[in-house]
CSV table of C-alpha atoms and ligand atoms in Angstrom, one decimal:
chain,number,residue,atom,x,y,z
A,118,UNK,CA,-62.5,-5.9,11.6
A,119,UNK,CA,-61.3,-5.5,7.9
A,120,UNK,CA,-61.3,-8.8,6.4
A,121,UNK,CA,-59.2,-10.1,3.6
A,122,UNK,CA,-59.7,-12.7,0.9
A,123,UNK,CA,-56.3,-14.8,0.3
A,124,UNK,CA,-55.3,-17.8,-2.0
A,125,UNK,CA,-52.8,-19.9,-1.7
A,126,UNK,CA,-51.8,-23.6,-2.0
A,127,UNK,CA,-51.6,-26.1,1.1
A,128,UNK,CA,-50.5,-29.5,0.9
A,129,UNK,CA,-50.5,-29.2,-2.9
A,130,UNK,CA,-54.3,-27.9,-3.0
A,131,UNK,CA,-54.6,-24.0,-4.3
A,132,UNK,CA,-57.3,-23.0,-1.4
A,133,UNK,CA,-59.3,-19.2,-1.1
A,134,UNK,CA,-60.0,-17.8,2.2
A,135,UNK,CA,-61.3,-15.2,3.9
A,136,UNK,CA,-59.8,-13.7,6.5
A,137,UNK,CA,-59.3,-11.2,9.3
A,138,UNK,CA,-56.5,-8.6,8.7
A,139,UNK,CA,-54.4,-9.6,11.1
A,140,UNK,CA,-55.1,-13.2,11.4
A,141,UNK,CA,-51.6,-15.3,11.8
A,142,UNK,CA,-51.0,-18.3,9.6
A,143,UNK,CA,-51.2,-20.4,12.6
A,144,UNK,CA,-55.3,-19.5,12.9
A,145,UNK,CA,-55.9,-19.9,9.4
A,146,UNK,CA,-54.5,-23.4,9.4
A,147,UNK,CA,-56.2,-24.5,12.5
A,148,UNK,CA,-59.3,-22.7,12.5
A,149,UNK,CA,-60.5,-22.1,9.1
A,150,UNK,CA,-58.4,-25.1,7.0
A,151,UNK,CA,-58.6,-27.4,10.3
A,152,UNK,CA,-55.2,-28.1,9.7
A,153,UNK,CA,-54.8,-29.6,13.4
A,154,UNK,CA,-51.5,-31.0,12.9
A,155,UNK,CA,-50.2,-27.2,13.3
A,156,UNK,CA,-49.8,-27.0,16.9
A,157,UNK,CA,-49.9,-23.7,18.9
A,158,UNK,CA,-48.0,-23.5,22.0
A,159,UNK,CA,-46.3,-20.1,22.8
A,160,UNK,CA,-47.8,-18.3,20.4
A,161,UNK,CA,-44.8,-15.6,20.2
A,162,UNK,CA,-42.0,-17.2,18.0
A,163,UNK,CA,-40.4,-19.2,20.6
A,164,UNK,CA,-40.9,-22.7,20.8
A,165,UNK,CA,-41.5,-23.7,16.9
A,166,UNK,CA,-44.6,-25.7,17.5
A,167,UNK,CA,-46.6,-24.2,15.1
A,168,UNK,CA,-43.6,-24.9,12.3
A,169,UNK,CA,-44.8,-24.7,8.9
A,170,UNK,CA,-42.7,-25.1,5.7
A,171,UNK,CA,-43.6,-21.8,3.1
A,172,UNK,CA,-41.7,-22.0,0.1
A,173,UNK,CA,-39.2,-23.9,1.3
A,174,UNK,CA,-38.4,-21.9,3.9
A,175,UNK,CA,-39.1,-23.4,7.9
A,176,UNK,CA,-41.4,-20.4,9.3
A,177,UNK,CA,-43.2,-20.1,12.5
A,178,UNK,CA,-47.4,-19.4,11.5
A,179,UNK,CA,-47.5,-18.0,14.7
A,180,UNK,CA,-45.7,-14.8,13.7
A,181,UNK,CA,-47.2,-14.7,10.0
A,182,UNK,CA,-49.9,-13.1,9.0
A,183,UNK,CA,-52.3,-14.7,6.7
A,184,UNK,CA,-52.8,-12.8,3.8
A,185,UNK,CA,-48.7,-12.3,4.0
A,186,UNK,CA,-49.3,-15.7,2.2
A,187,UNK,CA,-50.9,-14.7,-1.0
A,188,UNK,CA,-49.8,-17.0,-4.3
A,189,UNK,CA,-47.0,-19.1,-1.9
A,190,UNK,CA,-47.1,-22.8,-1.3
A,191,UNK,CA,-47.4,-24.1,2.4
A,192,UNK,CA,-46.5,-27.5,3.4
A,193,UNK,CA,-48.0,-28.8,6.9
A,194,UNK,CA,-47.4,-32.3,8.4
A,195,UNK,CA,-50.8,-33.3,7.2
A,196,UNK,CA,-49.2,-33.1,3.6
A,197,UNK,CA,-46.3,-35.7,4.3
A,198,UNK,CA,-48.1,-38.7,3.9
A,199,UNK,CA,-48.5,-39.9,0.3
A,200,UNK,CA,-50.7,-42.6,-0.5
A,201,UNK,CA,-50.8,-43.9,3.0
A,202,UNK,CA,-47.2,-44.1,3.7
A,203,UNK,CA,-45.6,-41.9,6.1
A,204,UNK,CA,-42.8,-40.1,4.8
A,205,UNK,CA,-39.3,-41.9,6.2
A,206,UNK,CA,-39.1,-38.8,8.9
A,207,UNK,CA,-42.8,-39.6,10.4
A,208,UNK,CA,-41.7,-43.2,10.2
A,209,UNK,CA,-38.4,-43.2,11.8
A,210,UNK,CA,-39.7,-41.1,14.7
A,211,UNK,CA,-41.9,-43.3,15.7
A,212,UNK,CA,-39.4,-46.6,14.9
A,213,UNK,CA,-36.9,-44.4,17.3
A,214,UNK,CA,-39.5,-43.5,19.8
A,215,UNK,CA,-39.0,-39.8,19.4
A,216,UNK,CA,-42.9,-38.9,20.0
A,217,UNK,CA,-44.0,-38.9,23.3
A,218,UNK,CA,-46.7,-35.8,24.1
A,219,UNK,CA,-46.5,-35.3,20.2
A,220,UNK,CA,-47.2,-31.7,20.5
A,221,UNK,CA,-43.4,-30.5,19.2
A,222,UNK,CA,-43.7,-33.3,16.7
A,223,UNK,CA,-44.8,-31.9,13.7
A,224,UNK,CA,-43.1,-29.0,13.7
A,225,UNK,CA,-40.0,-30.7,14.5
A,226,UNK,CA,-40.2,-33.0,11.5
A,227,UNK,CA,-41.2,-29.9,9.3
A,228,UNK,CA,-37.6,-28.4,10.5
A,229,UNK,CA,-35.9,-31.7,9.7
A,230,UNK,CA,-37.6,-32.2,6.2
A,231,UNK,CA,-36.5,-28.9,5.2
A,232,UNK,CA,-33.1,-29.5,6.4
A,233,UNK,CA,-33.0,-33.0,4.2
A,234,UNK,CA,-34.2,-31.6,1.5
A,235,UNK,CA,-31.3,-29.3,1.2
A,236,UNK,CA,-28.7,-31.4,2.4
A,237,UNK,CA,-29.5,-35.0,1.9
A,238,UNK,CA,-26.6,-36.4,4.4
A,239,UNK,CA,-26.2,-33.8,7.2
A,240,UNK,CA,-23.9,-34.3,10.0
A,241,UNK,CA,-25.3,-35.0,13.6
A,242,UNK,CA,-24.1,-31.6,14.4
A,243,UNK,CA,-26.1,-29.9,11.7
A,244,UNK,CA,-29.1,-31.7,12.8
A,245,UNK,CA,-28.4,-30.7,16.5
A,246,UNK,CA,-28.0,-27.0,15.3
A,247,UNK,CA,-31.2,-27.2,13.2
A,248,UNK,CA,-33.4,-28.7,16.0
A,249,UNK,CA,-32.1,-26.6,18.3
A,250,UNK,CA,-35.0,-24.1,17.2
A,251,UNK,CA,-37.6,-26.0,18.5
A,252,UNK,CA,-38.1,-26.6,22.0
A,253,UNK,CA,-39.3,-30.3,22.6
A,254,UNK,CA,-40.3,-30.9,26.7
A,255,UNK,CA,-40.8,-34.6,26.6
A,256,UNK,CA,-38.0,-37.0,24.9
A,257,UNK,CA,-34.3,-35.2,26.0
A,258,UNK,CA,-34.1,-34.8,22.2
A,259,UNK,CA,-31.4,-37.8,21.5
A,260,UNK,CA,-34.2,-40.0,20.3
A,261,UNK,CA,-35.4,-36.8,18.0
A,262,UNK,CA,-31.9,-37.0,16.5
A,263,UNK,CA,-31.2,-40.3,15.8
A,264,UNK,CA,-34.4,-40.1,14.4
A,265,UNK,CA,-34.0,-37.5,12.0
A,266,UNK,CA,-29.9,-39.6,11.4
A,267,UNK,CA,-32.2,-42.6,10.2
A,268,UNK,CA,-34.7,-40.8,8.2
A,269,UNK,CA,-31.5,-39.4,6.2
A,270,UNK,CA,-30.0,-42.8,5.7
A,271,UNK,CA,-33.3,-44.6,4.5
A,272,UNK,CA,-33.7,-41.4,1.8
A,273,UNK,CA,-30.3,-41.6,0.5
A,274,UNK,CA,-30.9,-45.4,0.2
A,275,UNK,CA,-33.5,-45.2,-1.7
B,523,LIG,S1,-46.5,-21.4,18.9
B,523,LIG,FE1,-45.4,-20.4,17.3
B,523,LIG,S2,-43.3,-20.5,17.9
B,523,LIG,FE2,-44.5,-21.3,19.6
B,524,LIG,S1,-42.7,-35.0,22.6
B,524,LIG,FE1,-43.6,-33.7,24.1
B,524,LIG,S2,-42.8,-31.7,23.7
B,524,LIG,FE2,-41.7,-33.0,22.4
Protein backbone atom coordinates (compact mmCIF):
# COMPACT_ATOMS: atom_id res chain seq x y z
CA UNK A 1 0.00 0.00 0.00
CA UNK A 2 0.84 3.62 -1.04
CA UNK A 3 2.40 5.28 1.83
CA UNK A 4 2.50 8.82 2.76
CA UNK A 5 4.87 11.09 4.67
CA UNK A 6 2.93 13.58 7.10
CA UNK A 7 4.01 16.41 9.58
CA UNK A 8 2.28 17.67 12.06
CA UNK A 9 2.50 18.91 15.75
CA UNK A 10 1.26 16.72 18.82
CA UNK A 11 1.23 17.80 22.26
CA UNK A 12 3.11 20.95 21.09
CA UNK A 13 6.01 18.73 19.32
CA UNK A 14 6.04 19.23 15.21
CA UNK A 15 6.47 15.29 14.55
CA UNK A 16 7.07 13.57 10.63
CA UNK A 17 5.62 10.32 9.83
CA UNK A 18 5.20 7.90 7.51
CA UNK A 19 2.23 6.44 6.83
CA UNK A 20 -0.25 4.17 5.11
CA UNK A 21 -2.79 5.94 2.77
CA UNK A 22 -5.52 5.28 4.56
CA UNK A 23 -4.30 4.97 8.03
CA UNK A 24 -6.81 6.81 10.56
CA UNK A 25 -5.51 9.31 13.16
CA UNK A 26 -6.42 6.83 15.77
CA UNK A 27 -3.50 4.25 14.39
CA UNK A 28 -1.04 6.83 13.96
CA UNK A 29 -1.40 8.00 17.60
CA UNK A 30 -1.41 4.58 19.00
CA UNK A 31 0.78 2.64 16.87
CA UNK A 32 3.44 4.78 15.39
CA UNK A 33 3.47 7.93 18.15
CA UNK A 34 2.40 5.36 21.01
CA UNK A 35 0.11 7.85 22.05
CA UNK A 36 -1.80 5.14 24.33
CA UNK A 37 -3.88 7.54 26.09
CA UNK A 38 -6.04 7.50 22.66
CA UNK A 39 -8.34 4.77 23.30
CA UNK A 40 -10.04 2.75 20.46
CA UNK A 41 -13.24 1.20 21.22
CA UNK A 42 -15.93 1.14 18.29
CA UNK A 43 -13.82 2.14 15.85
CA UNK A 44 -16.75 3.69 13.60
CA UNK A 45 -17.53 7.28 15.12
CA UNK A 46 -19.77 6.18 17.80
CA UNK A 47 -18.63 6.11 21.18
CA UNK A 48 -15.84 9.07 21.18
CA UNK A 49 -13.19 7.06 22.83
CA UNK A 50 -10.67 7.75 20.58
CA UNK A 51 -11.43 11.80 21.07
CA UNK A 52 -8.69 13.95 20.05
CA UNK A 53 -8.69 17.75 20.01
CA UNK A 54 -7.38 19.06 16.19
CA UNK A 55 -7.24 22.65 15.97
CA UNK A 56 -9.56 23.25 18.49
CA UNK A 57 -12.00 21.34 17.18
CA UNK A 58 -13.22 17.74 19.33
CA UNK A 59 -12.69 15.06 16.44
CA UNK A 60 -13.02 11.41 16.59
CA UNK A 61 -9.24 9.78 15.09
CA UNK A 62 -11.09 7.01 14.43
CA UNK A 63 -12.83 8.43 11.35
CA UNK A 64 -9.69 10.73 10.23
CA UNK A 65 -7.29 9.85 8.12
CA UNK A 66 -3.76 10.56 8.85
CA UNK A 67 -2.30 12.51 6.31
CA UNK A 68 -5.78 14.57 6.47
CA UNK A 69 -3.66 16.04 9.33
CA UNK A 70 -0.83 17.70 7.46
CA UNK A 71 0.52 21.23 9.10
CA UNK A 72 -2.52 21.04 11.99
CA UNK A 73 -1.96 20.82 15.71
CA UNK A 74 -3.39 17.78 17.74
CA UNK A 75 -3.81 17.79 21.34
CA UNK A 76 -4.10 14.16 23.14
CA UNK A 77 -4.56 13.65 26.91
CA UNK A 78 -0.95 12.88 27.22
CA UNK A 79 -0.45 16.69 26.50
CA UNK A 80 -2.62 17.97 29.55
CA UNK A 81 -0.23 17.57 32.05
CA UNK A 82 2.36 20.47 32.43
CA UNK A 83 5.15 20.14 34.54
CA UNK A 84 3.71 17.36 36.56
CA UNK A 85 0.41 18.79 37.39
CA UNK A 86 -2.68 17.51 35.95
CA UNK A 87 -4.70 19.97 34.38
CA UNK A 88 -7.90 20.93 36.90
CA UNK A 89 -10.16 18.49 34.48
CA UNK A 90 -7.79 15.27 35.06
CA UNK A 91 -7.68 16.47 38.64
CA UNK A 92 -11.26 16.94 39.40
CA UNK A 93 -12.15 13.61 37.85
CA UNK A 94 -10.36 11.78 39.90
CA UNK A 95 -11.23 14.14 43.28
CA UNK A 96 -15.10 13.31 41.96
CA UNK A 97 -14.45 9.71 41.27
CA UNK A 98 -15.54 10.03 37.65
CA UNK A 99 -12.87 7.22 36.38
CA UNK A 100 -13.65 3.91 36.90
CA UNK A 101 -12.61 1.46 33.76
CA UNK A 102 -10.85 4.66 32.41
CA UNK A 103 -11.25 3.70 28.91
CA UNK A 104 -13.95 6.78 28.04
CA UNK A 105 -11.74 8.94 30.12
CA UNK A 106 -9.59 10.64 28.02
CA UNK A 107 -11.67 11.30 25.49
CA UNK A 108 -14.17 12.59 27.69
CA UNK A 109 -11.98 15.16 29.23
CA UNK A 110 -10.70 16.10 25.60
CA UNK A 111 -14.60 17.01 24.95
CA UNK A 112 -14.90 18.89 28.21
CA UNK A 113 -11.53 20.92 27.77
CA UNK A 114 -12.62 21.97 24.44
CA UNK A 115 -15.93 22.98 25.82
CA UNK A 116 -13.99 25.22 28.73
CA UNK A 117 -11.94 26.61 26.58
CA UNK A 118 -14.70 28.19 24.69
CA UNK A 119 -16.99 28.88 27.39
CA UNK A 120 -15.20 29.26 30.68
CA UNK A 121 -18.64 28.91 32.91
CA UNK A 122 -20.96 26.60 31.01
CA UNK A 123 -24.24 25.55 32.43
CA UNK A 124 -24.82 21.98 33.72
CA UNK A 125 -26.99 21.55 30.68
CA UNK A 126 -24.34 22.58 28.28
CA UNK A 127 -21.97 20.16 29.82
CA UNK A 128 -24.79 17.40 29.70
CA UNK A 129 -25.41 18.21 25.89
CA UNK A 130 -21.59 18.19 25.23
CA UNK A 131 -20.85 14.78 27.01
CA UNK A 132 -23.70 13.41 25.60
CA UNK A 133 -21.26 12.49 22.50
CA UNK A 134 -19.41 10.16 24.35
CA UNK A 135 -20.63 7.05 25.50
CA UNK A 136 -19.16 6.30 29.07
CA UNK A 137 -20.37 2.37 30.45
CA UNK A 138 -19.04 2.58 33.91
CA UNK A 139 -19.92 5.70 36.20
CA UNK A 140 -23.90 6.69 35.19
CA UNK A 141 -22.16 9.87 34.06
CA UNK A 142 -23.30 12.27 37.19
CA UNK A 143 -19.93 11.93 38.68
CA UNK A 144 -18.45 12.80 34.94
CA UNK A 145 -20.46 16.05 35.31
CA UNK A 146 -19.95 17.37 38.49
CA UNK A 147 -16.59 16.68 37.53
CA UNK A 148 -16.32 18.63 34.55
CA UNK A 149 -18.77 21.65 37.03
CA UNK A 150 -15.65 21.66 39.37
CA UNK A 151 -12.93 21.72 36.87
CA UNK A 152 -14.84 25.04 35.53
CA UNK A 153 -15.03 26.59 38.93
CA UNK A 154 -11.24 25.95 39.92
CA UNK A 155 -10.27 27.58 36.24
CA UNK A 156 -12.32 30.60 36.64
CA UNK A 157 -10.81 30.85 40.12
CA UNK A 158 -7.77 30.99 39.27
S1 LIG B 1 -13.32 4.40 18.66
FE1 LIG B 1 -13.62 6.25 17.58
S2 LIG B 1 -15.62 6.90 18.10
FE2 LIG B 1 -15.42 4.93 19.03
S1 LIG C 1 -15.32 4.78 33.16
FE1 LIG C 1 -15.64 2.91 32.07
S2 LIG C 1 -16.51 3.54 30.18
FE2 LIG C 1 -16.42 5.36 31.36
Amino acid sequence: MKRVKVNFTVNGEKVSVEVKQYETLLETLRERLCLTGVKESCSIGSCGACTVILDGIPVRSCLVLSPEVEGKSITTVEGLEKNGILHPLQQAFMEKGAVQCGFCTSGMILTAKSLLDRQSKPSKDQIIRTISSNICRCTGYKKIIEAVMSAAEKMVAT
